[in-house]
């Protein structure tokens, strides 16, 4: 019998939840489980039987590099196949981001991904929030950080990414007000960058005092 993949552990026990069947139906880079279960409803009654597919991606980290002196952020552009499948422009404007390896702290991931995808070296971090991206079908949790950096001139940012992963990220150095305008005009179409920029809009004045 094939051993259960470590990336797809069984659903943990929880009061009111009865797991009737839990099987791994795809064991790729990100496993897919099919879970048959019931749960206790708000009125105390038992729900009907449900069958959900669960995509196991675990934990990720996203970073908004911010230069309080230049009052500008570093965003990235990269090709995203799922965006193309959704009928959107596949070149997405995003924040640097990546997945956590076992035993790796969120801040360590933030530092690593910022360096890999922008060549910037943050010297200070502030946690924005911890949240879920797709609670209807995926277990991925995200830590969002703001990172203090010294940004290059707009024409000097270049492209980066891990060659071994065929990754290419183009860095955009954007003044904060321009980034907020992109947010308001819906030119940024992913929730990670949206959350980080909304947070920066609220905390920007404080960061310019504390981080400058």
CSV table of C-alpha atoms in Angstrom, one decimal, residues 10-182:
chain,number,residue,atom,x,y,z
A,10,UNK,CA,-5.7,13.6,7.4
A,11,UNK,CA,-8.3,16.2,8.4
A,12,UNK,CA,-7.7,17.0,12.1
A,13,UNK,CA,-10.4,16.1,14.6
A,14,UNK,CA,-12.8,18.9,15.5
A,15,UNK,CA,-16.0,18.9,17.7
A,16,UNK,CA,-19.0,18.5,15.5
A,17,UNK,CA,-17.1,17.4,12.4
A,18,UNK,CA,-17.4,13.8,11.3
A,19,UNK,CA,-15.1,12.7,8.5
A,20,UNK,CA,-16.6,9.8,6.7
A,21,UNK,CA,-13.9,9.4,4.0
A,22,UNK,CA,-10.6,11.2,3.3
A,23,UNK,CA,-8.6,10.1,0.3
A,24,UNK,CA,-5.7,11.7,-1.7
A,25,UNK,CA,-6.8,11.7,-5.3
A,26,UNK,CA,-3.8,13.5,-6.7
A,27,UNK,CA,-0.3,13.4,-5.3
A,28,UNK,CA,1.6,16.1,-7.2
A,29,UNK,CA,3.5,19.2,-6.0
A,30,UNK,CA,0.3,20.3,-4.3
A,31,UNK,CA,-1.9,17.2,-3.4
A,32,UNK,CA,-5.6,17.1,-3.8
A,33,UNK,CA,-7.8,15.4,-1.2
A,34,UNK,CA,-11.5,14.4,-1.6
A,35,UNK,CA,-13.2,14.5,1.8
A,36,UNK,CA,-16.7,13.2,2.6
A,37,UNK,CA,-18.0,14.7,5.9
A,38,UNK,CA,-20.8,16.2,8.0
A,39,UNK,CA,-20.7,19.0,10.4
A,40,UNK,CA,-22.9,20.5,13.2
A,41,UNK,CA,-25.0,23.4,12.1
A,42,UNK,CA,-25.5,26.6,14.1
A,43,UNK,CA,-28.9,25.3,15.4
A,44,UNK,CA,-27.2,22.1,16.7
A,45,UNK,CA,-28.5,19.8,14.0
A,46,UNK,CA,-26.3,17.7,11.8
A,47,UNK,CA,-25.7,18.8,8.2
A,48,UNK,CA,-26.2,16.7,5.2
A,49,UNK,CA,-23.3,14.7,3.8
A,50,UNK,CA,-20.9,16.9,1.8
A,51,UNK,CA,-18.0,16.0,-0.5
A,52,UNK,CA,-15.3,18.6,-0.9
A,53,UNK,CA,-12.1,18.7,-2.9
A,54,UNK,CA,-9.3,20.2,-0.8
A,55,UNK,CA,-6.1,21.6,-2.4
A,56,UNK,CA,-3.2,21.4,0.0
A,57,UNK,CA,-0.8,24.3,-0.4
A,58,UNK,CA,-0.2,24.9,3.3
A,59,UNK,CA,1.5,28.3,4.2
A,60,UNK,CA,2.8,31.2,2.2
A,61,UNK,CA,4.2,34.6,2.7
A,62,UNK,CA,3.9,37.9,0.7
A,63,UNK,CA,5.9,41.1,1.2
A,64,UNK,CA,5.3,44.7,0.3
A,65,UNK,CA,8.8,46.4,0.0
A,66,UNK,CA,8.5,50.0,1.0
A,67,UNK,CA,11.0,52.8,0.9
A,68,UNK,CA,9.9,55.5,3.4
A,69,UNK,CA,12.5,58.0,2.1
A,70,UNK,CA,11.4,57.7,-1.5
A,71,UNK,CA,7.8,57.0,-0.4
A,72,UNK,CA,7.6,54.3,-3.0
A,73,UNK,CA,7.0,50.5,-3.2
A,74,UNK,CA,8.5,47.7,-5.2
A,75,UNK,CA,5.9,45.5,-7.0
A,76,UNK,CA,6.6,42.8,-9.4
A,77,UNK,CA,5.1,41.5,-12.7
A,78,UNK,CA,5.1,37.9,-13.7
A,79,UNK,CA,3.3,35.5,-16.0
A,80,UNK,CA,0.4,33.6,-14.3
A,81,UNK,CA,-1.3,30.7,-16.2
A,82,UNK,CA,-4.4,30.7,-13.9
A,83,UNK,CA,-5.0,34.3,-14.8
A,84,UNK,CA,-5.0,33.5,-18.4
A,85,UNK,CA,-7.4,30.6,-17.8
A,86,UNK,CA,-9.7,33.0,-16.0
A,87,UNK,CA,-9.8,35.3,-19.0
A,88,UNK,CA,-7.5,38.0,-17.4
A,89,UNK,CA,-4.2,39.4,-18.6
A,90,UNK,CA,-1.6,36.8,-17.6
A,91,UNK,CA,1.0,39.4,-16.6
A,92,UNK,CA,-0.1,40.1,-13.1
A,93,UNK,CA,1.1,43.0,-10.8
A,94,UNK,CA,1.9,41.4,-7.5
A,95,UNK,CA,3.9,41.5,-4.3
A,96,UNK,CA,6.9,39.2,-3.9
A,97,UNK,CA,5.7,36.0,-2.4
A,98,UNK,CA,6.5,32.4,-1.8
A,99,UNK,CA,5.7,29.2,0.1
A,100,UNK,CA,7.2,28.2,3.5
A,101,UNK,CA,9.4,25.2,3.7
A,102,UNK,CA,9.1,22.9,6.8
A,103,UNK,CA,10.6,24.6,9.8
A,104,UNK,CA,11.0,27.9,8.1
A,105,UNK,CA,9.7,31.0,9.8
A,106,UNK,CA,7.4,33.4,7.9
A,107,UNK,CA,9.9,36.3,8.3
A,108,UNK,CA,12.7,34.1,6.8
A,109,UNK,CA,10.5,33.4,3.8
A,110,UNK,CA,9.8,37.1,3.5
A,111,UNK,CA,13.5,37.9,3.4
A,112,UNK,CA,14.3,35.1,1.0
A,113,UNK,CA,11.5,35.8,-1.5
A,114,UNK,CA,12.2,39.6,-1.5
A,115,UNK,CA,15.8,38.9,-2.4
A,116,UNK,CA,15.0,36.3,-5.0
A,117,UNK,CA,12.3,38.2,-6.8
A,118,UNK,CA,13.5,41.8,-6.4
A,119,UNK,CA,17.2,41.7,-5.4
A,120,UNK,CA,16.3,43.9,-2.4
A,121,UNK,CA,17.5,43.3,1.1
A,122,UNK,CA,15.0,44.4,3.7
A,123,UNK,CA,16.3,45.5,7.1
A,124,UNK,CA,13.0,45.7,8.9
A,125,UNK,CA,9.7,44.0,8.8
A,126,UNK,CA,6.2,44.6,10.2
A,127,UNK,CA,3.5,42.0,10.1
A,128,UNK,CA,0.4,43.2,8.3
A,129,UNK,CA,-1.9,40.2,8.9
A,130,UNK,CA,-2.3,36.5,8.7
A,131,UNK,CA,-5.2,35.3,6.6
A,132,UNK,CA,-6.5,32.6,4.1
A,133,UNK,CA,-6.7,33.0,0.4
A,134,UNK,CA,-9.2,30.4,-0.7
A,135,UNK,CA,-11.0,29.1,2.3
A,136,UNK,CA,-13.6,27.4,0.0
A,137,UNK,CA,-11.2,24.9,-1.4
A,138,UNK,CA,-7.6,25.4,-0.3
A,139,UNK,CA,-5.8,25.2,3.1
A,140,UNK,CA,-3.2,27.9,2.2
A,141,UNK,CA,-2.6,30.5,5.0
A,142,UNK,CA,-0.7,33.7,4.2
A,143,UNK,CA,1.5,36.0,6.3
A,144,UNK,CA,1.6,39.5,4.8
A,145,UNK,CA,4.6,41.7,5.7
A,146,UNK,CA,5.7,45.3,5.0
A,147,UNK,CA,9.4,45.5,4.6
A,148,UNK,CA,11.7,48.5,4.8
A,149,UNK,CA,14.1,48.7,1.8
A,150,UNK,CA,16.2,51.2,-0.1
A,151,UNK,CA,14.7,51.2,-3.6
A,152,UNK,CA,16.8,51.5,-6.8
A,153,UNK,CA,16.0,54.2,-9.4
A,154,UNK,CA,13.0,53.1,-11.6
A,155,UNK,CA,15.1,52.2,-14.6
A,156,UNK,CA,17.5,50.1,-12.6
A,157,UNK,CA,15.2,47.6,-11.0
A,158,UNK,CA,15.5,44.9,-13.7
A,159,UNK,CA,14.2,41.3,-13.8
A,160,UNK,CA,14.9,38.6,-11.3
A,161,UNK,CA,13.7,35.1,-10.2
A,162,UNK,CA,15.1,31.6,-9.8
A,163,UNK,CA,16.5,30.3,-13.1
A,164,UNK,CA,16.1,26.7,-11.9
A,165,UNK,CA,12.3,27.3,-11.6
A,166,UNK,CA,12.1,29.2,-15.0
A,167,UNK,CA,10.9,32.1,-12.9
A,168,UNK,CA,11.0,35.7,-14.2
A,169,UNK,CA,9.9,38.6,-12.2
A,170,UNK,CA,10.1,42.2,-13.4
A,171,UNK,CA,10.4,44.8,-10.7
A,172,UNK,CA,8.2,47.9,-10.8
A,173,UNK,CA,9.3,50.8,-8.6
A,174,UNK,CA,6.1,52.8,-8.0
A,175,UNK,CA,5.5,55.9,-5.9
A,176,UNK,CA,3.0,55.2,-3.2
A,177,UNK,CA,0.3,57.5,-4.5
A,178,UNK,CA,0.6,56.0,-8.0
A,179,UNK,CA,0.3,52.5,-6.4
A,180,UNK,CA,-2.9,53.6,-4.6
A,181,UNK,CA,-4.3,54.9,-7.9
A,182,UNK,CA,-3.6,51.5,-9.5
